[in-house]
Coordinates of C-alpha atoms and ligand atoms in Angstrom, one line a residue:
X1 CA -11.1 -14.5 37.0
X2 CA -7.3 -13.3 37.9
X3 CA -6.0 -10.1 36.6
X4 CA -4.9 -11.3 32.8
X5 CA -1.0 -10.7 32.6
X6 CA 0.4 -8.0 30.7
X7 CA 2.5 -8.3 27.6
X8 CA 5.3 -6.0 28.6
X9 CA 7.8 -5.8 31.5
X10 CA 10.0 -8.4 32.5
X11 CA 7.1 -10.9 33.3
X12 CA 5.6 -10.3 29.9
X13 CA 7.7 -12.9 27.7
X14 CA 6.8 -15.6 30.2
X15 CA 3.0 -14.6 30.0
X16 CA 3.4 -14.4 26.1
X17 CA 5.1 -17.6 25.5
X18 CA 2.2 -20.1 25.9
X19 CA -0.2 -17.6 24.1
X20 CA 2.1 -17.3 21.2
X21 CA 2.3 -21.1 21.1
X22 CA -1.4 -21.5 20.8
X23 CA -1.4 -18.7 18.2
X24 CA 1.1 -20.4 16.1
X25 CA -0.8 -23.6 16.4
X26 CA -4.1 -22.2 15.3
X27 CA -2.3 -20.4 12.5
X28 CA -0.8 -23.6 11.2
X29 CA -4.1 -25.7 11.6
X30 CA -6.3 -22.7 10.3
X31 CA -4.1 -22.6 7.1
X32 CA -4.2 -26.4 6.5
X33 CA -8.2 -26.3 7.0
X34 CA -8.5 -23.6 4.5
X35 CA -6.5 -25.5 2.0
X36 CA -6.2 -22.5 -0.6
X37 CA -6.0 -19.0 -0.8
X38 CA -9.5 -18.1 0.3
X39 CA -12.2 -20.0 2.3
X40 CA -14.5 -22.1 -0.1
X41 CA -18.3 -21.1 0.0
X42 CA -18.4 -17.3 -0.1
X43 CA -19.6 -14.8 2.4
X44 CA -22.4 -16.8 4.0
X45 CA -20.3 -19.9 5.0
X46 CA -17.5 -17.8 6.4
X47 CA -19.8 -15.5 8.4
X48 CA -21.5 -18.4 9.6
X49 CA -18.3 -20.1 10.9
X50 CA -17.2 -16.9 12.3
X51 CA -20.5 -16.3 14.2
X52 CA -20.1 -20.1 15.7
X53 CA -16.7 -19.4 16.8
X54 CA -17.4 -16.1 18.5
X55 CA -20.9 -17.0 20.1
X56 CA -21.5 -15.1 22.3
X57 CA -19.0 -12.4 21.6
X58 CA -19.5 -10.8 24.9
X59 CA -20.4 -13.5 27.5
X60 CA -21.6 -12.6 30.8
X61 CA -18.6 -14.6 32.1
X62 CA -15.3 -14.8 29.9
X63 CA -14.1 -17.8 28.5
X64 CA -10.6 -17.5 29.6
X65 CA -7.7 -16.9 27.3
X66 CA -7.3 -20.4 25.9
X67 CA -10.8 -20.9 24.8
X68 CA -10.9 -17.6 23.1
X69 CA -7.4 -17.3 21.3
X70 CA -6.9 -20.5 19.8
X71 CA -10.5 -20.9 18.3
X72 CA -10.6 -17.4 17.0
X73 CA -7.2 -17.3 15.5
X74 CA -8.2 -20.5 13.8
X75 CA -11.5 -18.9 12.7
X76 CA -9.4 -15.8 11.4
X77 CA -7.0 -18.0 9.6
X78 CA -9.5 -20.3 7.9
X79 CA -11.4 -17.6 6.7
X80 CA -8.6 -15.4 5.7
X81 CA -7.8 -14.3 1.9
X82 CA -4.1 -15.2 2.6
X83 CA -1.6 -13.5 0.5
X84 CA 1.3 -15.9 1.4
X85 CA -0.8 -18.3 -1.1
X86 CA 0.7 -17.9 -4.6
X87 CA -2.9 -17.8 -6.0
X88 CA -4.0 -15.0 -3.7
X89 CA -3.3 -12.1 -6.3
X90 CA -6.1 -9.9 -6.5
X91 CA -4.9 -6.6 -4.8
X92 CA -1.8 -4.6 -3.8
X93 CA -2.3 -7.0 -0.7
X94 CA 1.3 -8.1 0.3
X95 CA 2.3 -11.1 2.2
X96 CA 4.1 -9.6 5.1
X97 CA 7.7 -11.1 5.6
X98 CA 8.0 -13.4 8.8
X99 CA 10.7 -10.8 10.0
X100 CA 8.4 -7.9 9.8
X101 CA 5.5 -9.6 11.6
X102 CA 8.0 -10.6 14.3
X103 CA 9.2 -7.0 14.6
X104 CA 5.5 -5.9 14.8
X105 CA 4.9 -8.2 17.7
X106 CA 7.5 -6.1 19.7
X107 CA 5.9 -3.1 18.7
X108 CA 2.3 -4.3 20.0
X109 CA 3.9 -5.5 23.3
X110 CA 6.0 -2.3 24.1
X111 CA 3.1 -0.3 22.4
X112 CA 4.9 3.1 22.0
X113 CA 2.9 6.1 20.9
X114 CA 4.7 8.5 18.7
X115 CA 2.8 11.6 19.8
X116 CA 5.3 12.5 22.5
X117 CA 8.8 11.4 23.5
X118 CA 7.8 10.4 26.9
X119 CA 5.7 7.6 25.3
X120 CA 8.5 6.4 22.7
X121 CA 12.0 7.6 23.6
X122 CA 13.7 4.8 21.3
X123 CA 10.8 4.4 18.9
X124 CA 10.7 7.9 18.1
X125 CA 14.6 8.2 17.5
X126 CA 14.0 5.2 15.3
X127 CA 11.4 6.6 13.4
X128 CA 13.5 9.6 12.7
X129 CA 16.2 7.3 11.6
X130 CA 13.8 5.6 9.2
X131 CA 12.2 8.8 7.6
X132 CA 15.6 10.3 7.2
X133 CA 16.8 7.0 5.2
X134 CA 13.6 6.8 3.1
X135 CA 13.6 10.6 2.4
X136 CA 17.2 10.3 1.1
X137 CA 16.5 7.3 -1.0
X138 CA 13.6 9.2 -2.5
X139 CA 15.5 12.4 -2.9
X140 CA 19.1 11.6 -3.2
X141 CA 20.2 15.1 -4.3
X142 CA 18.1 17.3 -2.2
X143 CA 19.6 19.4 0.7
X144 CA 16.9 18.8 3.4
X145 CA 14.5 16.2 2.3
X146 CA 12.1 14.8 4.8
X147 CA 9.4 12.1 5.2
X148 CA 6.5 11.2 7.4
X149 CA 4.8 7.9 8.2
X150 CA 1.0 7.3 7.3
X151 CA -1.3 4.7 7.5
X152 CA -1.0 4.3 3.7
X153 CA -1.1 5.8 0.3
X154 CA -4.5 7.2 0.9
X155 CA -3.5 9.2 3.9
X156 CA 0.0 10.1 2.1
X157 CA -2.1 11.7 -0.8
X158 CA -4.4 13.6 1.5
X159 CA -1.2 15.2 3.4
X160 CA 0.2 15.8 0.0
X161 CA -2.8 17.9 -1.1
X162 CA -3.0 19.5 2.4
X163 CA 0.5 20.6 2.2
X164 CA 0.2 22.1 -1.2
X165 CA -2.9 23.9 -0.3
X166 CA -1.2 25.4 2.6
X167 CA 1.3 27.0 0.4
X168 CA -1.3 29.1 -1.3
X169 CA -3.6 30.6 1.6
X170 CA -4.9 33.3 -0.7
X171 CA -6.6 31.3 -3.6
X172 CA -8.0 27.8 -3.9
X173 CA -5.6 25.0 -5.1
X174 CA -6.6 23.3 -8.3
X175 CA -5.5 19.7 -8.4
X176 CA -5.0 18.0 -11.8
X177 CA -4.5 14.4 -12.2
X178 CA -4.8 11.5 -14.8
X179 CA -7.9 9.5 -15.2
X180 CA -5.4 6.6 -14.0
X181 CA -4.9 8.2 -10.7
X182 CA -5.8 6.6 -7.4
X183 CA -9.2 7.2 -6.4
X184 CA -7.8 8.8 -3.1
X185 CA -6.6 11.8 -4.9
X186 CA -10.1 13.4 -5.8
X187 CA -11.5 12.2 -2.7
X188 CA -8.7 14.3 -0.8
X189 CA -9.5 17.2 -2.6
X190 CA -13.1 16.9 -1.6
X191 CA -12.1 16.3 1.9
X192 CA -9.9 19.3 1.9
X193 CA -12.7 21.5 0.6
X194 CA -10.7 22.1 -2.6
X195 CA -12.5 22.7 -6.1
X196 CA -13.4 19.5 -7.9
X197 CA -10.2 18.1 -9.4
X198 CA -9.3 18.2 -13.1
X199 CA -9.0 14.7 -14.7
X200 CA -7.0 14.4 -17.8
X201 CA -8.1 11.5 -19.8
X202 CA -5.5 8.7 -20.1
X203 CA -6.5 6.6 -23.0
X204 CA -3.0 4.9 -23.3
X205 CA -2.9 4.2 -19.4
X206 CA -0.6 7.0 -18.6
X207 CA -0.6 10.8 -18.2
X208 CA 0.3 12.2 -21.5
X209 CA 2.6 15.4 -21.0
X210 CA 1.0 17.1 -24.2
X211 CA -2.5 16.6 -22.7
X212 CA -1.4 17.8 -19.3
X213 CA 0.2 21.0 -21.0
X214 CA -3.3 21.5 -22.7
X215 CA -5.1 21.4 -19.2
X216 CA -2.7 23.4 -17.6
X217 CA -2.9 26.1 -20.2
X218 CA -6.6 26.6 -19.0
X219 CA -5.7 27.1 -15.3
X220 CA -3.2 29.9 -16.0
X221 CA -3.1 32.2 -12.8
X222 CA -4.3 29.7 -10.3
X223 CA -2.2 27.7 -7.9
X224 CA -2.0 24.0 -9.3
X225 CA -0.8 20.8 -7.9
X226 CA -0.4 17.9 -10.5
X227 CA -0.6 14.5 -9.1
X228 CA 1.1 11.8 -11.5
X229 CA 1.4 8.2 -10.6
X230 CA 4.3 5.8 -10.6
X231 CA 2.6 2.5 -10.6
X232 CA -1.3 2.6 -11.3
X233 CA -3.5 0.5 -9.0
X234 CA -5.0 -1.2 -11.9
X235 CA -2.2 -2.0 -14.3
X236 CA 1.0 -0.8 -12.9
X237 CA 1.7 2.0 -15.4
X238 CA 4.3 4.4 -14.6
X239 CA 3.5 8.0 -15.8
X240 CA 6.4 9.7 -17.8
X241 CA 7.9 11.6 -14.7
X242 CA 10.7 13.7 -16.5
X243 CA 8.5 15.1 -19.3
X244 CA 5.7 15.7 -16.7
X245 CA 8.0 17.5 -14.3
X246 CA 9.0 19.6 -17.4
X247 CA 5.4 20.6 -18.2
X248 CA 4.7 21.4 -14.4
X249 CA 7.9 23.8 -14.3
X250 CA 6.9 25.5 -17.5
X251 CA 3.6 26.2 -16.0
X252 CA 4.6 26.9 -12.4
X253 CA 2.8 24.1 -11.1
X254 CA 3.8 21.8 -8.2
X255 CA 4.1 18.1 -8.7
X256 CA 3.0 15.2 -6.4
X257 CA 4.0 11.6 -7.3
X258 CA 1.9 8.8 -6.1
X259 CA 4.5 6.1 -5.9
X260 CA 2.4 4.0 -3.7
X261 CA 3.0 1.0 -5.8
X262 CA 6.0 1.6 -7.8
X263 CA 8.2 3.4 -5.3
X264 CA 10.3 0.5 -4.2
X265 CA 11.7 0.1 -7.7
X266 CA 14.2 2.6 -6.1
X267 CA 15.8 -0.5 -4.4
X268 CA 16.3 -2.4 -7.7
X269 CA 19.5 -1.6 -9.7
X270 CA 17.7 -3.2 -12.8
X271 CA 14.7 -1.2 -12.3
X272 CA 15.2 2.0 -10.7
X273 CA 15.6 3.7 -14.1
X274 CA 11.9 3.4 -14.4
X275 CA 11.4 6.1 -11.6
X276 CA 14.0 8.7 -13.1
X277 CA 12.6 12.0 -12.5
X278 CA 10.8 11.0 -9.2
X279 CA 13.1 13.4 -7.3
X280 CA 11.7 16.4 -9.0
X281 CA 8.4 16.0 -7.3
X282 CA 7.6 18.4 -4.4
X283 CA 6.2 15.1 -2.5
X284 CA 6.1 11.5 -3.1
X285 CA 3.7 8.9 -1.6
X286 CA 5.3 5.4 -0.8
X287 CA 3.6 2.5 0.5
X288 CA 5.7 -0.3 2.0
X289 CA 2.7 -2.6 2.8
X290 CA 2.7 -3.1 -1.0
X291 CA 6.1 -3.8 -2.6
X292 CA 7.8 -3.7 0.8
X293 CA 6.3 -6.7 2.4
X294 CA 5.1 -5.1 5.6
X295 CA 2.3 -5.8 7.6
X296 CA -0.4 -2.9 7.3
X297 CA 0.3 0.0 8.0
X298 CA 3.4 1.3 6.2
X299 CA 2.7 4.4 4.3
X300 CA 5.2 7.3 3.8
X301 CA 4.9 10.8 2.4
X302 CA 8.4 12.1 1.5
X303 CA 8.9 15.7 0.7
X304 CA 11.9 17.6 -1.1
X305 CA 12.4 20.0 1.5
X306 CA 11.5 19.5 5.5
X307 CA 9.9 23.1 5.4
X308 CA 7.1 21.8 3.3
X309 CA 5.9 20.0 6.5
X310 CA 5.8 23.4 8.6
X311 CA 1.9 23.6 8.3
X312 CA 1.6 20.5 10.5
X313 CA 3.3 22.1 13.4
X314 CA 1.0 21.9 16.2
X315 CA 1.1 22.2 20.2
X316 CA -0.7 20.7 22.8
X317 CA 0.6 21.6 26.4
X318 CA 0.3 17.9 27.7
X319 CA 2.4 16.5 24.9
X320 CA 4.9 19.1 23.5
X321 CA 4.8 22.3 25.6
X322 CA 7.4 25.0 24.5
X323 CA 9.4 24.8 27.7
X324 CA 9.7 20.8 27.3
X325 CA 10.7 21.5 23.6
X326 CA 13.0 24.2 24.6
X327 CA 14.5 21.7 27.4
X328 CA 15.5 19.4 24.4
X329 CA 12.5 17.0 24.3
X330 CA 11.8 16.0 20.8
X331 CA 8.5 17.7 19.4
X332 CA 6.6 14.9 17.6
X333 CA 3.1 16.2 17.3
X334 CA 4.0 17.9 13.9
X335 CA 4.9 14.6 12.4
X336 CA 1.3 13.7 11.6
X337 CA -2.2 14.6 12.0
X338 CA -3.1 11.8 14.2
X339 CA -2.3 11.8 18.0
X340 CA -1.8 8.5 19.2
X341 CA 0.3 6.4 16.7
X342 CA 1.7 3.1 16.3
X343 CA 5.5 2.6 15.7
X344 CA 5.0 1.6 12.2
X345 CA 8.6 2.5 11.7
X346 CA 10.2 -0.3 13.6
X347 CA 9.0 -3.2 11.4
X348 CA 10.2 -1.3 8.3
X349 CA 13.6 -0.4 10.1
X350 CA 14.2 -4.0 10.8
X351 CA 13.3 -5.0 7.4
X352 CA 15.6 -2.5 5.6
X353 CA 18.5 -3.4 7.9
X354 CA 17.9 -7.1 7.7
X355 CA 17.5 -7.2 3.7
X356 CA 19.4 -4.2 2.6
X357 CA 18.9 -2.5 -0.6
X358 CA 20.1 -5.6 -2.7
X359 CA 17.7 -7.7 -0.7
X360 CA 14.7 -5.7 -1.1
X361 CA 15.7 -5.1 -4.8
X362 CA 15.9 -8.7 -5.2
X363 CA 12.3 -9.1 -3.9
X364 CA 11.1 -6.5 -6.5
X365 CA 12.8 -8.0 -9.2
X366 CA 11.4 -11.6 -8.4
X367 CA 7.7 -10.5 -8.5
X368 CA 8.3 -8.2 -11.5
X369 CA 10.1 -11.0 -13.3
X370 CA 7.1 -13.5 -12.3
X371 CA 4.7 -10.8 -14.0
X372 CA 6.9 -11.1 -17.3
X373 CA 6.6 -14.8 -17.1
X374 CA 2.9 -14.6 -16.6
X375 CA 2.5 -12.3 -19.4
X376 CA 4.6 -14.6 -21.8
X377 CA 2.3 -17.5 -20.9
X378 CA -0.9 -15.6 -21.6
X379 CA 0.5 -14.4 -24.7
X380 CA 1.2 -17.8 -25.9
X381 CA -2.1 -19.1 -24.7
X382 CA -4.6 -19.9 -27.6
X383 CA -7.6 -18.7 -25.5
X384 CA -6.5 -15.8 -23.5
X385 CA -5.7 -12.3 -24.6
X386 CA -3.0 -10.1 -22.7
X387 CA -3.7 -6.3 -22.1
X388 CA -0.2 -5.2 -22.4
X389 CA 3.3 -6.1 -21.3
X390 CA 3.8 -5.5 -17.6
X391 CA 5.7 -2.4 -16.2
X392 CA 5.6 -3.5 -12.7
X393 CA 4.0 -6.9 -11.3
X394 CA 0.4 -6.5 -12.4
X395 CA -0.8 -8.6 -15.3
X396 CA -4.4 -8.0 -17.0
X397 CA -5.9 -10.5 -19.1
X398 CA -9.0 -12.1 -20.3
X399 CA -10.5 -15.2 -21.9
X400 CA -10.5 -14.2 -25.6
X401 CA -14.1 -15.1 -26.2
X402 CA -15.8 -14.0 -23.1
X403 CA -17.7 -11.0 -22.6
X404 CA -17.5 -8.7 -19.7
X405 CA -20.3 -10.3 -17.9
X406 CA -18.5 -13.7 -18.3
X407 CA -15.1 -12.3 -17.3
X408 CA -16.6 -10.8 -13.9
X409 CA -18.3 -14.1 -13.3
X410 CA -15.1 -16.1 -13.8
X411 CA -13.7 -14.1 -10.9
X412 CA -16.6 -14.7 -8.7
X413 CA -16.5 -18.4 -9.5
X414 CA -12.8 -18.6 -8.6
X415 CA -13.7 -16.6 -5.3
X416 CA -16.5 -19.0 -4.5
X417 CA -14.7 -22.2 -5.0
X418 CA -11.8 -20.5 -2.9
X419 CA -9.2 -21.7 -5.4
X420 CA -7.6 -18.5 -6.8
X421 CA -8.2 -14.8 -5.9
X422 CA -7.9 -12.6 -8.9
X423 CA -8.9 -8.8 -9.2
X424 CA -10.5 -7.0 -11.8
X425 CA -9.8 -3.8 -13.9
X426 CA -11.4 -1.6 -16.7
X427 CA -9.0 -0.8 -19.4
X428 CA -9.5 0.0 -23.1
X429 CA -13.4 -0.1 -22.4
X430 CA -13.4 -3.6 -21.5
X431 CA -13.2 -5.7 -18.1
X432 CA -10.0 -7.5 -17.6
X433 CA -8.9 -10.2 -14.9
X434 CA -6.1 -8.9 -12.8
X435 CA -3.3 -10.7 -11.3
X436 CA -1.3 -8.4 -8.8
X437 CA 1.9 -10.7 -8.2
X438 CA 3.6 -9.7 -4.8
X439 CA 4.6 -13.0 -3.6
X440 CA 8.3 -13.8 -4.1
X441 CA 7.7 -17.6 -3.4
X442 CA 5.4 -17.9 -6.2
X443 CA 6.9 -20.3 -8.9
X444 CA 5.9 -20.5 -12.9
X445 CA 4.0 -23.7 -12.0
X446 CA 1.5 -21.8 -9.6
X447 CA 0.9 -19.3 -12.7
X448 CA 0.0 -22.3 -14.9
X449 CA -2.4 -23.5 -12.3
X450 CA -3.9 -19.9 -12.0
X451 CA -4.5 -20.2 -15.8
X452 CA -6.1 -23.5 -15.6
X453 CA -8.3 -22.5 -13.2
X454 CA -9.5 -19.6 -15.2
X455 CA -10.0 -21.9 -18.2
X456 CA -11.8 -24.3 -16.1
X457 CA -14.4 -21.4 -15.1
X458 CA -14.5 -19.8 -18.7
X459 CA -17.9 -20.8 -20.4
X460 CA -17.3 -22.3 -23.9
Ligands
LIG1 C1 -2.8 1.5 -3.1 C2 -2.6 2.6 -3.7 C3 -3.1 3.8 -3.0 C4 -3.8 3.8 -1.6 O1 -2.8 3.3 -0.6 P1 -3.6 2.7 0.8 O2 -2.4 2.3 1.6 O3 -4.4 1.5 0.3 O4 -4.2 3.8 1.6 C5 -2.8 5.2 -3.4 N1 -2.2 5.1 -4.6 C6 -1.8 4.2 -5.4 C7 -1.2 4.3 -6.8 C8 -2.2 2.9 -4.9 O5 -1.8 1.9 -5.5

């Protein structure tokens, strides 16, 4: 076999063009052959199809590019849970914008790595522009806000706990969060060797300031980080940030807000009031692979003061020697715990510039309005029960007469047919179907179809 061509350099585009044509073709036919949001037939059917398309995955003699790329992209596409389908609405699993995916192609071709300037001159300058912009958007009034890129909300929450821990070297940090917090918060405490976290019950779905006050009175004298949530994963609830910030200030506790889901309300003039108080947090998690329509990964941790990031400073002579730094080469290693790191900033920068605040805000409004439309339809439906009015773009509902096992079976039935992908959530002691609406191209008729499918799978 000839040496395979490279993606970059002046010859790269010519090598890529026929391969991209094959990819685009297989993406098109794979989506047509799927014919819905999910492959029908469940895990066995999909695994068998993938096995057939890949067998053997490591042949003694390679198949060459055409015989591998087209069939495997087809298998990947036909077997995808495609968030671009309006009825793929289980999780905070966003359909990426075409623009962002195209930008990510350039990132893959050039393959800059953000651990040193000599691997990423423009990419690192661009990342600095992006983090500055997002830090300013999160903390409009702060003197020196800053932000880091992460692999998502999980890593951002881990870093938030780590940075809080490092501010109190003499005593263990106690982390307090609502029962509504993302599972990555207590897991981060476990990872960091912190004491088990304190969970405040959240019977109404949000963290109650009086309940938080009660918990903090039991922790007087200890360093405490409170983790609040702006957009819970299950229901999209937004904790009462200003009141929580007041309680934290009164107890000398630090505040982290996990806005992995709700953060982009900042772009919407109609909805940013819901995040009032966000900038009183010491750190904020954002996640633009949710309401931000980016390909994974697009996580961000914003901090109110750049000095909060100091504990991440780190030197490895081959990447950021002191003499290189003194000579003016940017020191990037302290911008992450990772070493080799993709230029995830690039697709986000292209998206922010192309859409602007109003374009992003319109997308956020579109999916939140869709959730209101869906909630209205469920409310008016004779056989469905709505959990509550949506605060973001998530709607929980259930067939009124079904028990929890039947609700779970409705979801699995829809998955097995490949007709709709809905999530599930526990709230008020019951199991609910969850529609997480992130697709701005979804129309009210799609929502009618979704509800009809649920009815069709409900035992009567
Ligand atoms: C999704 C989510 C996370 C985790 O984000 P990943 O990108 O999946 O790591 C954290 N917090 C909340 C509130 C989330 O919804």
